[in-house]
Every structure is written in C-alpha cells, then in structure tokens.
Tab-separated table of C-alpha atoms in Angstrom:
chain	number	residue	atom	x	y	z
O	1	UNK	CA	0.114	0.029	0.046
O	2	UNK	CA	0.880	3.719	-0.174
O	3	UNK	CA	2.899	5.085	2.634
O	4	UNK	CA	1.223	5.697	5.894
O	5	UNK	CA	-0.343	8.995	6.660
O	6	UNK	CA	-2.324	10.685	9.425
O	7	UNK	CA	-6.102	10.075	9.338
O	8	UNK	CA	-8.490	11.931	11.433
O	9	UNK	CA	-12.194	11.405	12.543
O	10	UNK	CA	-14.421	14.163	11.370
O	11	UNK	CA	-15.917	17.052	13.615
O	12	UNK	CA	-19.445	16.639	14.698
O	13	UNK	CA	-19.403	12.894	15.679
O	14	UNK	CA	-21.562	11.831	18.429
O	15	UNK	CA	-18.943	11.707	21.131
O	16	UNK	CA	-21.387	11.598	23.893
O	17	UNK	CA	-22.848	8.278	22.586
O	18	UNK	CA	-19.485	6.893	21.776
O	19	UNK	CA	-18.725	8.696	18.194
O	20	UNK	CA	-15.451	8.680	16.403
O	21	UNK	CA	-12.945	10.814	18.382
O	22	UNK	CA	-11.545	13.906	16.422
O	23	UNK	CA	-7.944	13.963	15.668
O	24	UNK	CA	-7.578	10.034	15.901
O	25	UNK	CA	-5.659	8.307	13.340
O	26	UNK	CA	-6.176	5.023	11.811
O	27	UNK	CA	-4.797	2.320	9.612
O	28	UNK	CA	-6.755	1.985	6.219
O	29	UNK	CA	-7.995	-1.588	5.406
O	30	UNK	CA	-7.715	-2.718	1.864
O	31	UNK	CA	-11.442	-2.569	1.237
O	32	UNK	CA	-12.015	1.116	2.820
O	33	UNK	CA	-11.197	3.045	-0.387
O	34	UNK	CA	-14.016	1.706	-2.084
O	35	UNK	CA	-17.095	4.032	-1.901
O	36	UNK	CA	-19.700	1.247	-1.704
O	37	UNK	CA	-17.736	-0.779	1.027
O	38	UNK	CA	-20.290	-0.983	3.766
O	39	UNK	CA	-18.988	-3.309	6.555
O	40	UNK	CA	-20.783	-2.834	9.631
O	41	UNK	CA	-17.575	-2.932	11.705
O	42	UNK	CA	-14.991	-1.107	9.890
O	43	UNK	CA	-16.495	0.711	6.829
O	44	UNK	CA	-16.035	4.397	7.188
O	45	UNK	CA	-18.858	4.885	4.887
O	46	UNK	CA	-21.565	3.131	6.890
O	47	UNK	CA	-23.090	5.797	9.035
O	48	UNK	CA	-24.973	3.122	10.977
O	49	UNK	CA	-21.999	0.905	11.586
O	50	UNK	CA	-19.176	1.050	14.193
O	51	UNK	CA	-16.758	2.882	12.018
O	52	UNK	CA	-13.707	1.149	13.896
O	53	UNK	CA	-10.402	2.604	13.368
O	54	UNK	CA	-7.211	0.326	13.609
O	55	UNK	CA	-3.841	1.229	14.782
O	56	UNK	CA	-0.559	-1.079	14.933
O	57	UNK	CA	-0.030	-2.032	18.621
O	58	UNK	CA	2.688	-4.451	20.003
O	59	UNK	CA	2.906	-6.412	16.960
O	60	UNK	CA	-0.929	-6.576	16.417
O	61	UNK	CA	-3.825	-4.610	15.863
O	62	UNK	CA	-5.800	-2.426	18.021
O	63	UNK	CA	-9.006	-0.455	18.352
O	64	UNK	CA	-10.603	1.821	20.800
O	65	UNK	CA	-14.303	1.380	21.640
O	66	UNK	CA	-16.731	3.646	23.584
O	67	UNK	CA	-20.341	2.381	22.895
O	68	UNK	CA	-23.608	4.342	23.511
O	69	UNK	CA	-27.188	3.599	24.597
O	70	UNK	CA	-28.121	2.162	21.248
O	71	UNK	CA	-25.604	-0.665	21.797
O	72	UNK	CA	-26.764	-1.830	25.178
O	73	UNK	CA	-28.342	-4.991	26.344
O	74	UNK	CA	-29.303	-4.803	29.984
O	75	UNK	CA	-29.659	-0.767	31.151
O	76	UNK	CA	-26.043	0.371	31.001
O	77	UNK	CA	-24.273	-2.862	29.622
O	78	UNK	CA	-22.971	-3.141	26.169
O	79	UNK	CA	-24.623	-6.018	24.351
O	80	UNK	CA	-22.170	-9.026	24.147
O	81	UNK	CA	-22.650	-9.816	20.428
O	82	UNK	CA	-21.112	-6.251	19.759
O	83	UNK	CA	-18.069	-7.044	21.776
O	84	UNK	CA	-17.566	-10.489	19.758
O	85	UNK	CA	-18.112	-8.496	16.398
O	86	UNK	CA	-15.613	-5.809	17.339
O	87	UNK	CA	-13.019	-8.684	18.167
O	88	UNK	CA	-13.756	-10.369	14.855
O	89	UNK	CA	-13.191	-7.243	13.061
O	90	UNK	CA	-10.059	-6.537	14.703
O	91	UNK	CA	-8.616	-10.143	14.379
O	92	UNK	CA	-9.784	-10.556	10.915
O	93	UNK	CA	-8.519	-7.285	9.636
O	94	UNK	CA	-4.952	-8.359	11.236
O	95	UNK	CA	-5.139	-11.492	9.237
O	96	UNK	CA	-5.870	-9.706	5.987
O	97	UNK	CA	-3.352	-6.861	6.655
O	98	UNK	CA	-0.555	-9.584	7.414
O	99	UNK	CA	-1.327	-11.989	4.867
O	100	UNK	CA	-2.671	-9.729	1.905
O	101	UNK	CA	-5.465	-11.950	1.055
O	102	UNK	CA	-9.393	-12.050	2.029
O	103	UNK	CA	-10.020	-14.174	5.203
O	104	UNK	CA	-13.192	-15.877	6.257
O	105	UNK	CA	-13.768	-16.592	9.935
O	106	UNK	CA	-14.000	-20.295	10.515
O	107	UNK	CA	-14.575	-20.419	14.260
O	108	UNK	CA	-14.662	-18.023	17.372
O	109	UNK	CA	-14.754	-18.580	21.050
O	110	UNK	CA	-15.726	-15.617	23.388
O	111	UNK	CA	-15.103	-15.439	27.185
O	112	UNK	CA	-17.020	-12.695	28.739
O	113	UNK	CA	-15.246	-11.979	31.902
O	114	UNK	CA	-16.943	-8.618	33.133
O	115	UNK	CA	-19.696	-6.746	31.680
O	116	UNK	CA	-18.648	-3.552	29.447
O	117	UNK	CA	-20.379	-0.456	30.765
O	118	UNK	CA	-22.077	1.814	28.259
O	119	UNK	CA	-19.811	5.102	27.572
O	120	UNK	CA	-16.776	3.787	29.115
O	121	UNK	CA	-13.453	3.454	26.934
O	122	UNK	CA	-11.994	0.208	26.311
O	123	UNK	CA	-9.435	-1.270	23.637
O	124	UNK	CA	-9.503	-4.309	21.688
O	125	UNK	CA	-6.015	-5.957	20.903
O	126	UNK	CA	-5.809	-8.697	18.521
O	127	UNK	CA	-2.617	-10.684	17.775
O	128	UNK	CA	-1.795	-13.731	15.394
O	129	UNK	CA	-0.477	-16.952	16.729
O	130	UNK	CA	2.577	-18.441	15.209
O	131	UNK	CA	1.902	-20.449	12.133
O	132	UNK	CA	2.614	-24.041	11.830
O	133	UNK	CA	4.433	-25.048	8.559
O	134	UNK	CA	1.872	-26.167	6.178
O	135	UNK	CA	-1.162	-25.074	8.061
O	136	UNK	CA	-4.129	-23.768	6.069
O	137	UNK	CA	-6.110	-22.173	8.891
O	138	UNK	CA	-4.664	-18.821	10.645
O	139	UNK	CA	-5.246	-18.301	14.274
O	140	UNK	CA	-5.711	-15.342	16.217
O	141	UNK	CA	-6.369	-14.097	19.681
O	142	UNK	CA	-7.993	-10.715	21.278
O	143	UNK	CA	-8.502	-9.306	24.444
O	144	UNK	CA	-10.825	-6.294	25.525
O	145	UNK	CA	-9.314	-4.180	28.287
O	146	UNK	CA	-10.392	-1.197	30.142
O	147	UNK	CA	-8.476	1.971	30.816
O	148	UNK	CA	-6.848	0.630	33.927
O	149	UNK	CA	-5.521	-2.734	32.027
O	150	UNK	CA	-8.175	-5.274	33.349
O	151	UNK	CA	-9.174	-7.775	30.873
O	152	UNK	CA	-12.902	-7.669	30.328
O	153	UNK	CA	-13.157	-10.355	27.488
O	154	UNK	CA	-10.937	-12.920	25.734
O	155	UNK	CA	-11.454	-14.377	22.180
O	156	UNK	CA	-9.658	-17.165	20.171
O	157	UNK	CA	-10.754	-17.478	16.651
O	158	UNK	CA	-9.529	-19.133	13.379
O	159	UNK	CA	-9.463	-18.035	9.789
O	160	UNK	CA	-9.213	-19.366	6.350
O	161	UNK	CA	-7.180	-17.244	3.891
O	162	UNK	CA	-8.916	-17.543	0.353
O	163	UNK	CA	-7.208	-16.410	-2.828
O	164	UNK	CA	-9.295	-13.496	-4.509
O	165	UNK	CA	-10.146	-15.484	-7.476
O	166	UNK	CA	-12.072	-18.029	-5.226
O	167	UNK	CA	-13.390	-15.327	-2.989
O	168	UNK	CA	-15.274	-13.544	-5.783
O	169	UNK	CA	-17.636	-16.490	-5.391
O	170	UNK	CA	-18.874	-14.960	-2.528
O	171	UNK	CA	-18.237	-11.225	-2.927
O	172	UNK	CA	-20.756	-8.845	-4.687
O	173	UNK	CA	-18.316	-6.721	-6.342
O	174	UNK	CA	-17.840	-5.057	-9.817
O	175	UNK	CA	-14.895	-6.221	-11.904
O	176	UNK	CA	-13.200	-2.837	-11.410
O	177	UNK	CA	-13.585	-2.811	-7.607
O	178	UNK	CA	-12.357	-6.406	-7.632
O	179	UNK	CA	-9.239	-5.484	-9.673
O	180	UNK	CA	-8.692	-2.484	-7.228
O	181	UNK	CA	-8.928	-4.548	-4.120
O	182	UNK	CA	-6.439	-7.219	-5.675
O	183	UNK	CA	-3.723	-4.311	-6.186
O	184	UNK	CA	-4.463	-3.202	-2.532
O	185	UNK	CA	-4.039	-6.791	-1.205
O	186	UNK	CA	-1.060	-7.172	-3.293
O	187	UNK	CA	0.649	-3.894	-1.939
O	188	UNK	CA	-0.427	-5.225	1.614
O	189	UNK	CA	1.418	-8.515	1.159
O	190	UNK	CA	4.471	-6.771	-0.002
O	191	UNK	CA	4.578	-3.785	2.099
O	192	UNK	CA	2.970	-5.390	5.389
O	193	UNK	CA	1.135	-3.492	8.288
O	194	UNK	CA	3.437	-0.521	8.321
O	195	UNK	CA	2.833	0.145	4.730
O	196	UNK	CA	-0.872	0.570	4.950
O	197	UNK	CA	-2.493	3.958	4.282
O	198	UNK	CA	-4.855	5.700	6.473
O	199	UNK	CA	-8.822	6.232	6.782
O	200	UNK	CA	-10.726	9.158	8.069
O	201	UNK	CA	-13.758	8.153	10.227
O	202	UNK	CA	-16.830	10.203	8.991
O	203	UNK	CA	-19.715	11.641	11.340
O	204	UNK	CA	-22.329	8.947	12.162
O	205	UNK	CA	-25.487	8.504	14.479
O	206	UNK	CA	-25.349	7.957	18.044
O	207	UNK	CA	-23.600	5.032	19.467
O	208	UNK	CA	-20.988	4.835	16.924
O	209	UNK	CA	-17.588	3.312	18.078
O	210	UNK	CA	-14.357	4.889	17.584
O	211	UNK	CA	-11.145	3.402	16.887
C-alpha cells in the first residue's frame, strides 16, 4: 500500500454516545477505499456501523471502543454480541493486513469476564498466533481491556485465507472494484502493516464506536 499518513475523525461525531474522536488516526484496511464498502464493523462509509479505526500495537492491531445506549443489552451494559463483532473485526483485519488476502472466519470462542459499561472506553487488541508449516488455517487471539488494563473479555478464533479469485464467488463486487482490491491486497502482502495507508472516520449516528 501507499505510505502511511495521518487520518482524523471528522468533527461533529456523536462523542457523547461513543462517536469517533476528532483527531484520531487509523490504518486503512484494503476495502475501505471503495465508496460502496459497507462493512458494519470497519467501513468509514456506513453511518449506521461501528466505523472502527485500527492502529498497529505491540505486533498486532488495536482499536479503541466506546459504545452508547444504542448498543446496550441490559441497562448500562454493552451488548455481548457487539463485543464479539468488534473482536472478530480486529482479528480478521489483522489477518488480511498480514496475509494480503481475504480471510473468512471459521470458528470463534468468546469468554466474557466482566460486563462492559455503556459510555466507558476500552481497547480491543488482536494478535496472530505463530503458524505451523503447511497449516491452512490462521489462528488469532483478542482481548478487550479497560483503561486500567483489566481484561474484560478474551477471544480465540481461526480464519481461512482465500485467494481473491476464489473469494469472488462470495463477494458482490464489480470487476473494477475487484481489480482495485487485488492491487491493494498485493501491496499489503509486500509492504505489510506498516505500509498501510490511512482512513478518515466520518460522522455517524448515536452510538458509533471510535477506533
């Protein structure tokens, strides 16, 4: 990918409900440059999504989250399904950025240790496990921690990396967008995470997450 540059969240995001923080920078995932990319977790174009932003951290990938009332289960408690979604997004994007190919989730196990509070800030940090020679499945782990470093949830997951020509069977994309994505994935494969370009979060509705 092109050299990394600073990305900032747009002014006017719903900060009180967990909107993207103005001034935060993030790594662009290969899909994000496509204007019709609508991933609920990480697309900067989906105003109803989480709009996660990622940064390199300790050999892995990290995103900051702060969820609002629109994302709660019990009063004041963040819905557990969203926690698993955020962890899957962080791990899956790490796999894509490291391997330079689409990756599909095969299995995921979540352990919820402590409920997350609506409005509080947390970090999700994902890392890849060392691969064994000839292994087709990539394994990853993630932790959600609070500001004091207490672990709130842990996740283990496995992903299958699929060449783009095979992944096209499952992706609804134009030939032009697919060719652009292939080029971006190739750059990711050669330049790695530090060569990734950046993305700017756009304002969204209440309850959006920040990266």
